[in-house]
Amino acid sequence: MLHGYPRPQLQRAQWTSLNGPWNFCFDDEGCDNCPTADGQWAHQIIVPYPPEAKASGIFDRGFHKVCWYQREFDAPPGEGRVILHFGAVDYAARVWVNGQMVVAHEGGHTPFSADITEALRDTGPQVVTVRVEDDPHELNKPRGKQDWQLEPHSIWYPRTTGIWQTVWLERVGTTFVDKIRWTPRLEGFQIGFEARIKGPTTPSMRLELVLKHGERLLAHDEYRVVDGEVDRFVVLSDPGIDDFRNELLWSPERPTLLDATIRLMDGDKVLDEVQSYTALRSANVMRDRFMLNGRPYVLRMVLDQGYWPDTLLAAPSDEALRHDVELAKAMGFNGVRKHQKIEDPRYLYWADKLGLMVWEEMPSAYRFTRSAIKRTIREWTEAIDRDYSHPCIIVWVPFNESWGVPELPSVQAHQHAVQALYHLTKTLDQTRAVIGNDGWESTATDIIGIHDYDSNLEHIRQRYGPEVETEQLFDRRRPGGRILTLDGYPHKGQPIMLTEFGGITFQKQAEEGVKKIWGYTEVKDEEMFAHLYEQLLDTVINTALFSGFCYTQFADTFQEANGLLHADRTPKIPLERIAAVTSRSRTYIPGGV
């Protein structure tokens, strides 16, 4: 069961988890009203695990379009407002409290909440009811790696329906801090701070901000609340020299977090108090290199699907999320590409705290329709809003391998969709790099990402070696049979990264319930696996063209058995041996990093 505050960067002292047993039923008739009004529920489910997951107690992976949840709860005592939060519900949800509808939300990977104060009874237990609609066959909604066939095939995995992140309650004051946002600006040793206040305000209302590094006080400021908002830059004392600066900068090697206490005040009265954190760091591209904190930095990443055998998209526990971050670092990686998943905020918290960079990628829809694009834009906007303040996130990826825009080279509307999402992302966040479409067929992008699963080392050298001019690479090479950049979008000096490669399949025995394993290159024993990994990594690391790489993949995921770890996160070869290769320095670096 997940523990830990579900919204790590805006925490209050008191909150109540509603995870645990709920009443549950499938509704294959698709009723608009709860089909169990008589109180006779077919099942009990363990939230937040989806009904397809073994840990939920249901373990039904059949086709079900609609399901219902219900449970009783006690309202937190006190005055003010009571807010009901849902971390993620796949796909469209309607929520009632004591028979009164309080919120509706569409989008399977982003949070939503409702002020349920007016729906609460004066005494006795309260009842929350949730209707979820998630058509298993619909391909024009963002669904990521969830299979539309009954049995998972190729690179697609079991579906995740309904509630799959924490459901929780908190009581707040009549006026409270609703949102905060942090924006580091390294060049001025500044941190942007934004707060949005909900509820009635007064002319005397102010916000107090205390920012610390450990016990060291960095800032203690007060700002007047104007029109329910505070927008300021906190200017820190710049030590000047790098050695001293580095003590305050966030990086995978030194993940320095700055703790924040935020108090909403009216006179001497504290209306609200929240805990948060931020970090001082920059992440951008300059010419042909990725830059971290103003210095060239080689990205050594691993592709992470974010699935678990018994809980699917939902994490088994907060400890499991932390362990995944620790394992990635133990294998020598400094970042992960979270593939086709908006990950649980608790994972991002551990990545912030322990020092692991994250590429966040939008789960794809697979048909190009007006509905698909509108849904993608809405949910992607919500994802950026949720995760903007996490220092671990360094790159946004709205599209992958032209999924959802299958005629990208020839249909202008598909090109416009990628360009629109790229520019929308840059509008919402001007501080990070954006890859419009990762893998091939690039248009608007800050990084050229290439997917190439050829395990022939000589082919890799011939394709990307020092004798290959970049013009030749983009005009003539076709890894995966795809052009790398579209006409009218030549390479303009952006960093080039091998963002999917490897995919070496090795499995001692098939995972329970998996009938046939799948991968790109199969080997028969541990030594062959280790040897091929070492050769591939050595070749890619010493290819000066690449300013970073992302190996496929972190762990076996159902039939896709090409992980460095088994599905249960046990390593296929010693972690130390993996790390020794992953973190290897280049033997020849023409022109620098």
PDB file of N, CA and C in Angstrom, residues 49-55 59 61 90 108-109 134 136 141-149 151-162 164-165 302-317 320-321 323-325 327 336-344 347 361-364 366 403 511 514 553-570:
ATOM      1  N   TYR A  49      -5.012  -0.202  -6.394  1.00  0.00           N
ATOM      2  CA  TYR A  49      -4.620  -1.165  -7.412  1.00  0.00           C
ATOM      3  C   TYR A  49      -5.790  -1.413  -8.363  1.00  0.00           C
ATOM      4  N   PRO A  50      -5.552  -1.378  -9.675  1.00  0.00           N
ATOM      5  CA  PRO A  50      -6.638  -1.525 -10.652  1.00  0.00           C
ATOM      6  C   PRO A  50      -7.182  -2.945 -10.671  1.00  0.00           C
ATOM      7  N   PRO A  51      -8.413  -3.110 -11.145  1.00  0.00           N
ATOM      8  CA  PRO A  51      -9.037  -4.443 -11.108  1.00  0.00           C
ATOM      9  C   PRO A  51      -8.293  -5.483 -11.937  1.00  0.00           C
ATOM     10  N   GLU A  52      -7.502  -5.062 -12.914  1.00  0.00           N
ATOM     11  CA  GLU A  52      -6.716  -6.023 -13.701  1.00  0.00           C
ATOM     12  C   GLU A  52      -5.530  -6.569 -12.921  1.00  0.00           C
ATOM     13  N   ALA A  53      -5.169  -5.927 -11.811  1.00  0.00           N
ATOM     14  CA  ALA A  53      -3.978  -6.296 -11.048  1.00  0.00           C
ATOM     15  C   ALA A  53      -4.293  -7.361 -10.006  1.00  0.00           C
ATOM     16  N   LYS A  54      -3.350  -8.271  -9.817  1.00  0.00           N
ATOM     17  CA  LYS A  54      -3.522  -9.316  -8.813  1.00  0.00           C
ATOM     18  C   LYS A  54      -3.674  -8.717  -7.415  1.00  0.00           C
ATOM     19  N   ALA A  55      -2.927  -7.648  -7.119  1.00  0.00           N
ATOM     20  CA  ALA A  55      -2.947  -7.050  -5.781  1.00  0.00           C
ATOM     21  C   ALA A  55      -4.287  -6.408  -5.431  1.00  0.00           C
ATOM     22  N   PHE A  59      -8.355  -9.092 -10.080  1.00  0.00           N
ATOM     23  CA  PHE A  59      -7.538  -9.823 -11.055  1.00  0.00           C
ATOM     24  C   PHE A  59      -8.372 -10.298 -12.240  1.00  0.00           C
ATOM     25  N   ARG A  61      -8.789  -9.384 -16.167  1.00  0.00           N
ATOM     26  CA  ARG A  61      -8.211  -8.664 -17.287  1.00  0.00           C
ATOM     27  C   ARG A  61      -9.076  -8.755 -18.535  1.00  0.00           C
ATOM     28  N   ASP A  90      -8.214   6.145 -14.468  1.00  0.00           N
ATOM     29  CA  ASP A  90      -8.194   5.879 -15.894  1.00  0.00           C
ATOM     30  C   ASP A  90      -9.551   5.268 -16.328  1.00  0.00           C
ATOM     31  N   GLY A 108      -6.561   9.824 -17.900  1.00  0.00           N
ATOM     32  CA  GLY A 108      -6.214   8.713 -17.032  1.00  0.00           C
ATOM     33  C   GLY A 108      -4.945   8.843 -16.241  1.00  0.00           C
ATOM     34  N   HIS A 109      -4.193   9.951 -16.408  1.00  0.00           N
ATOM     35  CA  HIS A 109      -2.868  10.018 -15.796  1.00  0.00           C
ATOM     36  C   HIS A 109      -2.643  11.251 -14.934  1.00  0.00           C
ATOM     37  N   ASP A 134     -13.863   3.475 -19.145  1.00  0.00           N
ATOM     38  CA  ASP A 134     -12.567   3.274 -19.792  1.00  0.00           C
ATOM     39  C   ASP A 134     -12.736   2.201 -20.862  1.00  0.00           C
ATOM     40  N   PRO A 136     -11.964  -0.307 -23.356  1.00  0.00           N
ATOM     41  CA  PRO A 136     -10.683  -0.989 -23.605  1.00  0.00           C
ATOM     42  C   PRO A 136     -10.274  -1.000 -25.072  1.00  0.00           C
ATOM     43  N   LYS A 141      -7.726   7.940 -27.433  1.00  0.00           N
ATOM     44  CA  LYS A 141      -7.493   8.580 -26.138  1.00  0.00           C
ATOM     45  C   LYS A 141      -6.078   8.228 -25.696  1.00  0.00           C
ATOM     46  N   PRO A 142      -5.417   9.072 -24.928  1.00  0.00           N
ATOM     47  CA  PRO A 142      -4.078   8.736 -24.426  1.00  0.00           C
ATOM     48  C   PRO A 142      -4.138   7.495 -23.533  1.00  0.00           C
ATOM     49  N   ARG A 143      -3.428   6.423 -23.934  1.00  0.00           N
ATOM     50  CA  ARG A 143      -3.471   5.161 -23.196  1.00  0.00           C
ATOM     51  C   ARG A 143      -2.098   4.539 -22.997  1.00  0.00           C
ATOM     52  N   GLY A 144      -1.065   5.104 -23.627  1.00  0.00           N
ATOM     53  CA  GLY A 144       0.272   4.576 -23.407  1.00  0.00           C
ATOM     54  C   GLY A 144       0.420   3.143 -23.872  1.00  0.00           C
ATOM     55  N   LYS A 145       1.001   2.293 -23.027  1.00  0.00           N
ATOM     56  CA  LYS A 145       1.305   0.916 -23.400  1.00  0.00           C
ATOM     57  C   LYS A 145       0.174  -0.070 -23.099  1.00  0.00           C
ATOM     58  N   GLN A 146      -1.025   0.417 -22.800  1.00  0.00           N
ATOM     59  CA  GLN A 146      -2.124  -0.491 -22.456  1.00  0.00           C
ATOM     60  C   GLN A 146      -2.686  -1.144 -23.723  1.00  0.00           C
ATOM     61  N   ASP A 147      -2.675  -2.469 -23.726  1.00  0.00           N
ATOM     62  CA  ASP A 147      -3.079  -3.229 -24.913  1.00  0.00           C
ATOM     63  C   ASP A 147      -4.581  -3.126 -25.149  1.00  0.00           C
ATOM     64  N   TRP A 148      -4.951  -3.142 -26.415  1.00  0.00           N
ATOM     65  CA  TRP A 148      -6.364  -3.153 -26.812  1.00  0.00           C
ATOM     66  C   TRP A 148      -6.830  -4.561 -27.171  1.00  0.00           C
ATOM     67  N   GLN A 149      -5.895  -5.512 -27.178  1.00  0.00           N
ATOM     68  CA  GLN A 149      -6.252  -6.910 -27.373  1.00  0.00           C
ATOM     69  C   GLN A 149      -6.437  -7.583 -26.015  1.00  0.00           C
ATOM     70  N   GLU A 151      -5.205 -10.417 -24.826  1.00  0.00           N
ATOM     71  CA  GLU A 151      -3.928 -10.869 -24.283  1.00  0.00           C
ATOM     72  C   GLU A 151      -2.826  -9.915 -24.724  1.00  0.00           C
ATOM     73  N   PRO A 152      -1.951  -9.486 -23.821  1.00  0.00           N
ATOM     74  CA  PRO A 152      -0.864  -8.581 -24.195  1.00  0.00           C
ATOM     75  C   PRO A 152      -0.001  -9.181 -25.296  1.00  0.00           C
ATOM     76  N   HIS A 153       0.375  -8.335 -26.247  1.00  0.00           N
ATOM     77  CA  HIS A 153       1.192  -8.812 -27.363  1.00  0.00           C
ATOM     78  C   HIS A 153       2.291  -7.800 -27.649  1.00  0.00           C
ATOM     79  N   SER A 154       3.358  -8.266 -28.302  1.00  0.00           N
ATOM     80  CA  SER A 154       4.456  -7.412 -28.727  1.00  0.00           C
ATOM     81  C   SER A 154       4.915  -6.528 -27.569  1.00  0.00           C
ATOM     82  N   ILE A 155       4.846  -5.197 -27.725  1.00  0.00           N
ATOM     83  CA  ILE A 155       5.326  -4.267 -26.687  1.00  0.00           C
ATOM     84  C   ILE A 155       4.186  -3.661 -25.886  1.00  0.00           C
ATOM     85  N   TRP A 156       3.006  -4.287 -25.917  1.00  0.00           N
ATOM     86  CA  TRP A 156       1.838  -3.745 -25.217  1.00  0.00           C
ATOM     87  C   TRP A 156       1.516  -4.615 -24.004  1.00  0.00           C
ATOM     88  N   TYR A 157       0.994  -3.986 -22.959  1.00  0.00           N
ATOM     89  CA  TYR A 157       0.868  -4.644 -21.658  1.00  0.00           C
ATOM     90  C   TYR A 157      -0.584  -4.647 -21.178  1.00  0.00           C
ATOM     91  N   PRO A 158      -0.868  -5.344 -20.069  1.00  0.00           N
ATOM     92  CA  PRO A 158      -2.248  -5.375 -19.569  1.00  0.00           C
ATOM     93  C   PRO A 158      -2.788  -3.978 -19.274  1.00  0.00           C
ATOM     94  N   ARG A 159      -4.088  -3.838 -19.433  1.00  0.00           N
ATOM     95  CA  ARG A 159      -4.741  -2.549 -19.204  1.00  0.00           C
ATOM     96  C   ARG A 159      -4.786  -2.197 -17.717  1.00  0.00           C
ATOM     97  N   THR A 160      -4.941  -0.905 -17.458  1.00  0.00           N
ATOM     98  CA  THR A 160      -5.138  -0.389 -16.108  1.00  0.00           C
ATOM     99  C   THR A 160      -6.416   0.436 -16.129  1.00  0.00           C
ATOM    100  N   THR A 161      -7.441  -0.064 -15.477  1.00  0.00           N
ATOM    101  CA  THR A 161      -8.735   0.609 -15.453  1.00  0.00           C
ATOM    102  C   THR A 161      -8.975   1.207 -14.073  1.00  0.00           C
ATOM    103  N   GLY A 162      -9.569   2.387 -14.036  1.00  0.00           N
ATOM    104  CA  GLY A 162     -10.057   2.937 -12.783  1.00  0.00           C
ATOM    105  C   GLY A 162      -8.981   3.576 -11.924  1.00  0.00           C
ATOM    106  N   TRP A 164      -5.875   4.247  -9.832  1.00  0.00           N
ATOM    107  CA  TRP A 164      -4.559   3.600  -9.745  1.00  0.00           C
ATOM    108  C   TRP A 164      -3.527   4.475  -9.031  1.00  0.00           C
ATOM    109  N   GLN A 165      -3.950   5.585  -8.455  1.00  0.00           N
ATOM    110  CA  GLN A 165      -3.099   6.336  -7.542  1.00  0.00           C
ATOM    111  C   GLN A 165      -3.927   6.717  -6.316  1.00  0.00           C
ATOM    112  N   VAL A 302      18.160   5.191 -18.859  1.00  0.00           N
ATOM    113  CA  VAL A 302      17.572   3.887 -19.123  1.00  0.00           C
ATOM    114  C   VAL A 302      16.065   4.065 -19.302  1.00  0.00           C
ATOM    115  N   LEU A 303      15.496   3.343 -20.240  1.00  0.00           N
ATOM    116  CA  LEU A 303      14.062   3.388 -20.504  1.00  0.00           C
ATOM    117  C   LEU A 303      13.320   2.626 -19.413  1.00  0.00           C
ATOM    118  N   ASP A 304      12.335   3.277 -18.816  1.00  0.00           N
ATOM    119  CA  ASP A 304      11.612   2.684 -17.690  1.00  0.00           C
ATOM    120  C   ASP A 304      10.121   2.736 -17.986  1.00  0.00           C
ATOM    121  N   GLN A 305       9.507   1.546 -18.094  1.00  0.00           N
ATOM    122  CA  GLN A 305       8.083   1.464 -18.422  1.00  0.00           C
ATOM    123  C   GLN A 305       7.194   1.774 -17.212  1.00  0.00           C
ATOM    124  N   GLY A 306       7.708   1.604 -15.996  1.00  0.00           N
ATOM    125  CA  GLY A 306       6.928   1.920 -14.809  1.00  0.00           C
ATOM    126  C   GLY A 306       5.791   0.955 -14.538  1.00  0.00           C
ATOM    127  N   TYR A 307       5.994  -0.329 -14.837  1.00  0.00           N
ATOM    128  CA  TYR A 307       5.008  -1.379 -14.538  1.00  0.00           C
ATOM    129  C   TYR A 307       5.570  -2.336 -13.489  1.00  0.00           C
ATOM    130  N   TRP A 308       4.668  -2.967 -12.746  1.00  0.00           N
ATOM    131  CA  TRP A 308       5.021  -4.022 -11.793  1.00  0.00           C
ATOM    132  C   TRP A 308       4.126  -5.231 -12.059  1.00  0.00           C
ATOM    133  N   PRO A 309       4.632  -6.442 -11.865  1.00  0.00           N
ATOM    134  CA  PRO A 309       3.866  -7.647 -12.232  1.00  0.00           C
ATOM    135  C   PRO A 309       2.501  -7.740 -11.563  1.00  0.00           C
ATOM    136  N   ASP A 310       2.409  -7.415 -10.280  1.00  0.00           N
ATOM    137  CA  ASP A 310       1.162  -7.638  -9.547  1.00  0.00           C
ATOM    138  C   ASP A 310       0.309  -6.396  -9.374  1.00  0.00           C
ATOM    139  N   THR A 311       0.840  -5.212  -9.777  1.00  0.00           N
ATOM    140  CA  THR A 311       0.087  -3.970  -9.570  1.00  0.00           C
ATOM    141  C   THR A 311      -0.023  -3.118 -10.823  1.00  0.00           C
ATOM    142  N   LEU A 312       0.631  -3.533 -11.914  1.00  0.00           N
ATOM    143  CA  LEU A 312       0.568  -2.860 -13.210  1.00  0.00           C
ATOM    144  C   LEU A 312       1.098  -1.429 -13.115  1.00  0.00           C
ATOM    145  N   LEU A 313       0.330  -0.421 -13.588  1.00  0.00           N
ATOM    146  CA  LEU A 313       0.818   0.959 -13.551  1.00  0.00           C
ATOM    147  C   LEU A 313       0.937   1.489 -12.127  1.00  0.00           C
ATOM    148  N   ALA A 314       0.129   0.957 -11.223  1.00  0.00           N
ATOM    149  CA  ALA A 314       0.196   1.396  -9.830  1.00  0.00           C
ATOM    150  C   ALA A 314       1.440   0.818  -9.167  1.00  0.00           C
ATOM    151  N   ALA A 315       2.065   1.623  -8.327  1.00  0.00           N
ATOM    152  CA  ALA A 315       3.235   1.132  -7.595  1.00  0.00           C
ATOM    153  C   ALA A 315       2.802   0.258  -6.428  1.00  0.00           C
ATOM    154  N   PRO A 316       3.553  -0.803  -6.123  1.00  0.00           N
ATOM    155  CA  PRO A 316       3.192  -1.631  -4.967  1.00  0.00           C
ATOM    156  C   PRO A 316       3.248  -0.861  -3.656  1.00  0.00           C
ATOM    157  N   SER A 317       4.176   0.095  -3.553  1.00  0.00           N
ATOM    158  CA  SER A 317       4.376   0.835  -2.309  1.00  0.00           C
ATOM    159  C   SER A 317       5.280   2.020  -2.588  1.00  0.00           C
ATOM    160  N   ALA A 320       8.729   0.777  -3.007  1.00  0.00           N
ATOM    161  CA  ALA A 320       9.036   0.259  -4.343  1.00  0.00           C
ATOM    162  C   ALA A 320       9.445   1.375  -5.285  1.00  0.00           C
ATOM    163  N   LEU A 321       8.808   2.534  -5.183  1.00  0.00           N
ATOM    164  CA  LEU A 321       9.185   3.678  -6.010  1.00  0.00           C
ATOM    165  C   LEU A 321      10.601   4.136  -5.684  1.00  0.00           C
ATOM    166  N   HIS A 323      12.933   2.330  -4.359  1.00  0.00           N
ATOM    167  CA  HIS A 323      13.863   1.270  -4.763  1.00  0.00           C
ATOM    168  C   HIS A 323      14.172   1.349  -6.253  1.00  0.00           C
ATOM    169  N   ASP A 324      13.184   1.687  -7.086  1.00  0.00           N
ATOM    170  CA  ASP A 324      13.430   1.815  -8.522  1.00  0.00           C
ATOM    171  C   ASP A 324      14.421   2.939  -8.809  1.00  0.00           C
ATOM    172  N   VAL A 325      14.284   4.055  -8.107  1.00  0.00           N
ATOM    173  CA  VAL A 325      15.244   5.151  -8.267  1.00  0.00           C
ATOM    174  C   VAL A 325      16.639   4.695  -7.842  1.00  0.00           C
ATOM    175  N   LEU A 327      17.832   1.671  -7.767  1.00  0.00           N
ATOM    176  CA  LEU A 327      18.374   0.682  -8.699  1.00  0.00           C
ATOM    177  C   LEU A 327      18.930   1.343  -9.955  1.00  0.00           C
ATOM    178  N   VAL A 336      16.396   8.579 -16.192  1.00  0.00           N
ATOM    179  CA  VAL A 336      15.473   7.608 -16.775  1.00  0.00           C
ATOM    180  C   VAL A 336      14.550   8.330 -17.747  1.00  0.00           C
ATOM    181  N   ARG A 337      14.186   7.621 -18.773  1.00  0.00           N
ATOM    182  CA  ARG A 337      13.113   8.097 -19.652  1.00  0.00           C
ATOM    183  C   ARG A 337      11.868   7.308 -19.267  1.00  0.00           C
ATOM    184  N   LYS A 338      10.945   7.956 -18.554  1.00  0.00           N
ATOM    185  CA  LYS A 338       9.692   7.305 -18.188  1.00  0.00           C
ATOM    186  C   LYS A 338       8.845   7.183 -19.448  1.00  0.00           C
ATOM    187  N   HIS A 339       8.696   5.948 -19.905  1.00  0.00           N
ATOM    188  CA  HIS A 339       8.164   5.698 -21.246  1.00  0.00           C
ATOM    189  C   HIS A 339       6.658   5.513 -21.214  1.00  0.00           C
ATOM    190  N   GLN A 340       5.953   6.422 -21.923  1.00  0.00           N
ATOM    191  CA  GLN A 340       4.504   6.288 -22.108  1.00  0.00           C
ATOM    192  C   GLN A 340       3.751   6.267 -20.782  1.00  0.00           C
ATOM    193  N   LYS A 341       4.237   7.021 -19.812  1.00  0.00           N
ATOM    194  CA  LYS A 341       3.595   7.049 -18.505  1.00  0.00           C
ATOM    195  C   LYS A 341       3.881   8.367 -17.805  1.00  0.00           C
ATOM    196  N   ILE A 342       2.849   8.969 -17.226  1.00  0.00           N
ATOM    197  CA  ILE A 342       3.017  10.076 -16.300  1.00  0.00           C
ATOM    198  C   ILE A 342       3.143   9.434 -14.926  1.00  0.00           C
ATOM    199  N   GLU A 343       4.343   9.422 -14.385  1.00  0.00           N
ATOM    200  CA  GLU A 343       4.622   8.625 -13.197  1.00  0.00           C
ATOM    201  C   GLU A 343       4.042   9.255 -11.937  1.00  0.00           C
ATOM    202  N   ASP A 344       3.815   8.405 -10.950  1.00  0.00           N
ATOM    203  CA  ASP A 344       3.319   8.832  -9.646  1.00  0.00           C
ATOM    204  C   ASP A 344       4.231   9.922  -9.072  1.00  0.00           C
ATOM    205  N   TYR A 347       7.339   8.970  -7.081  1.00  0.00           N
ATOM    206  CA  TYR A 347       8.564   8.607  -7.792  1.00  0.00           C
ATOM    207  C   TYR A 347       9.394   9.855  -8.055  1.00  0.00           C
ATOM    208  N   GLU A 361       7.217  11.756 -20.510  1.00  0.00           N
ATOM    209  CA  GLU A 361       6.684  11.491 -21.852  1.00  0.00           C
ATOM    210  C   GLU A 361       5.175  11.274 -21.777  1.00  0.00           C
ATOM    211  N   MET A 362       4.453  11.889 -22.699  1.00  0.00           N
ATOM    212  CA  MET A 362       3.007  11.772 -22.741  1.00  0.00           C
ATOM    213  C   MET A 362       2.589  10.399 -23.265  1.00  0.00           C
ATOM    214  N   PRO A 363       1.715   9.680 -22.540  1.00  0.00           N
ATOM    215  CA  PRO A 363       1.152   8.435 -23.077  1.00  0.00           C
ATOM    216  C   PRO A 363       0.399   8.710 -24.383  1.00  0.00           C
ATOM    217  N   SER A 364       0.616   7.874 -25.360  1.00  0.00           N
ATOM    218  CA  SER A 364       0.098   8.127 -26.704  1.00  0.00           C
ATOM    219  C   SER A 364      -1.341   7.666 -26.874  1.00  0.00           C
ATOM    220  N   TYR A 366      -3.535   6.384 -30.347  1.00  0.00           N
ATOM    221  CA  TYR A 366      -3.028   5.666 -31.520  1.00  0.00           C
ATOM    222  C   TYR A 366      -3.817   5.920 -32.799  1.00  0.00           C
ATOM    223  N   TRP A 403       3.623   7.799 -32.886  1.00  0.00           N
ATOM    224  CA  TRP A 403       2.381   7.177 -32.436  1.00  0.00           C
ATOM    225  C   TRP A 403       1.297   8.248 -32.322  1.00  0.00           C
ATOM    226  N   GLU A 511       8.032 -15.155 -16.912  1.00  0.00           N
ATOM    227  CA  GLU A 511       7.216 -14.638 -15.816  1.00  0.00           C
ATOM    228  C   GLU A 511       5.893 -15.402 -15.758  1.00  0.00           C
ATOM    229  N   VAL A 514       2.992 -15.359 -18.507  1.00  0.00           N
ATOM    230  CA  VAL A 514       3.489 -14.896 -19.795  1.00  0.00           C
ATOM    231  C   VAL A 514       3.765 -16.106 -20.675  1.00  0.00           C
ATOM    232  N   GLN A 553      16.087  -1.984 -21.592  1.00  0.00           N
ATOM    233  CA  GLN A 553      15.286  -1.178 -20.726  1.00  0.00           C
ATOM    234  C   GLN A 553      15.608  -1.525 -19.270  1.00  0.00           C
ATOM    235  N   PHE A 554      14.946  -0.841 -18.341  1.00  0.00           N
ATOM    236  CA  PHE A 554      15.190  -0.968 -16.913  1.00  0.00           C
ATOM    237  C   PHE A 554      14.867  -2.367 -16.389  1.00  0.00           C
ATOM    238  N   ALA A 555      13.660  -2.846 -16.623  1.00  0.00           N
ATOM    239  CA  ALA A 555      13.232  -4.145 -16.077  1.00  0.00           C
ATOM    240  C   ALA A 555      12.341  -4.861 -17.074  1.00  0.00           C
ATOM    241  N   ASP A 556      12.350  -6.191 -17.024  1.00  0.00           N
ATOM    242  CA  ASP A 556      11.401  -6.969 -17.814  1.00  0.00           C
ATOM    243  C   ASP A 556       9.977  -6.504 -17.515  1.00  0.00           C
ATOM    244  N   THR A 557       9.182  -6.405 -18.555  1.00  0.00           N
ATOM    245  CA  THR A 557       7.801  -5.956 -18.391  1.00  0.00           C
ATOM    246  C   THR A 557       6.894  -6.920 -19.138  1.00  0.00           C
ATOM    247  N   PHE A 558       6.301  -7.834 -18.394  1.00  0.00           N
ATOM    248  CA  PHE A 558       5.451  -8.883 -18.936  1.00  0.00           C
ATOM    249  C   PHE A 558       6.208  -9.636 -20.031  1.00  0.00           C
ATOM    250  N   GLN A 559       5.687  -9.712 -21.248  1.00  0.00           N
ATOM    251  CA  GLN A 559       6.358 -10.530 -22.262  1.00  0.00           C
ATOM    252  C   GLN A 559       7.615  -9.873 -22.821  1.00  0.00           C
ATOM    253  N   GLU A 560       7.796  -8.564 -22.567  1.00  0.00           N
ATOM    254  CA  GLU A 560       8.978  -7.867 -23.085  1.00  0.00           C
ATOM    255  C   GLU A 560      10.141  -8.077 -22.115  1.00  0.00           C
ATOM    256  N   ALA A 561      10.942  -9.085 -22.413  1.00  0.00           N
ATOM    257  CA  ALA A 561      11.942  -9.570 -21.453  1.00  0.00           C
ATOM    258  C   ALA A 561      13.326  -9.016 -21.758  1.00  0.00           C
ATOM    259  N   ASN A 562      13.407  -7.719 -22.056  1.00  0.00           N
ATOM    260  CA  ASN A 562      14.701  -7.142 -22.412  1.00  0.00           C
ATOM    261  C   ASN A 562      15.216  -6.169 -21.354  1.00  0.00           C
ATOM    262  N   GLY A 563      14.856  -6.414 -20.098  1.00  0.00           N
ATOM    263  CA  GLY A 563      15.327  -5.561 -19.020  1.00  0.00           C
ATOM    264  C   GLY A 563      16.708  -5.940 -18.530  1.00  0.00           C
ATOM    265  N   LEU A 564      17.361  -4.980 -17.880  1.00  0.00           N
ATOM    266  CA  LEU A 564      18.582  -5.281 -17.132  1.00  0.00           C
ATOM    267  C   LEU A 564      18.248  -6.000 -15.828  1.00  0.00           C
ATOM    268  N   LEU A 565      17.011  -5.805 -15.381  1.00  0.00           N
ATOM    269  CA  LEU A 565      16.492  -6.464 -14.186  1.00  0.00           C
ATOM    270  C   LEU A 565      15.338  -7.377 -14.579  1.00  0.00           C
ATOM    271  N   HIS A 566      15.116  -8.397 -13.777  1.00  0.00           N
ATOM    272  CA  HIS A 566      13.901  -9.172 -13.932  1.00  0.00           C
ATOM    273  C   HIS A 566      12.706  -8.322 -13.489  1.00  0.00           C
ATOM    274  N   ALA A 567      11.500  -8.797 -13.762  1.00  0.00           N
ATOM    275  CA  ALA A 567      10.309  -8.024 -13.424  1.00  0.00           C
ATOM    276  C   ALA A 567      10.208  -7.732 -11.938  1.00  0.00           C
ATOM    277  N   ASP A 568      10.744  -8.643 -11.104  1.00  0.00           N
ATOM    278  CA  ASP A 568      10.708  -8.428  -9.658  1.00  0.00           C
ATOM    279  C   ASP A 568      11.854  -7.550  -9.164  1.00  0.00           C
ATOM    280  N   ARG A 569      12.604  -6.969 -10.098  1.00  0.00           N
ATOM    281  CA  ARG A 569      13.701  -6.033  -9.837  1.00  0.00           C
ATOM    282  C   ARG A 569      14.979  -6.711  -9.355  1.00  0.00           C
ATOM    283  N   THR A 570      15.083  -8.009  -9.440  1.00  0.00           N
ATOM    284  CA  THR A 570      16.369  -8.655  -9.178  1.00  0.00           C
ATOM    285  C   THR A 570      17.238  -8.538 -10.431  1.00  0.00           C
TER     286      THR A 570
END
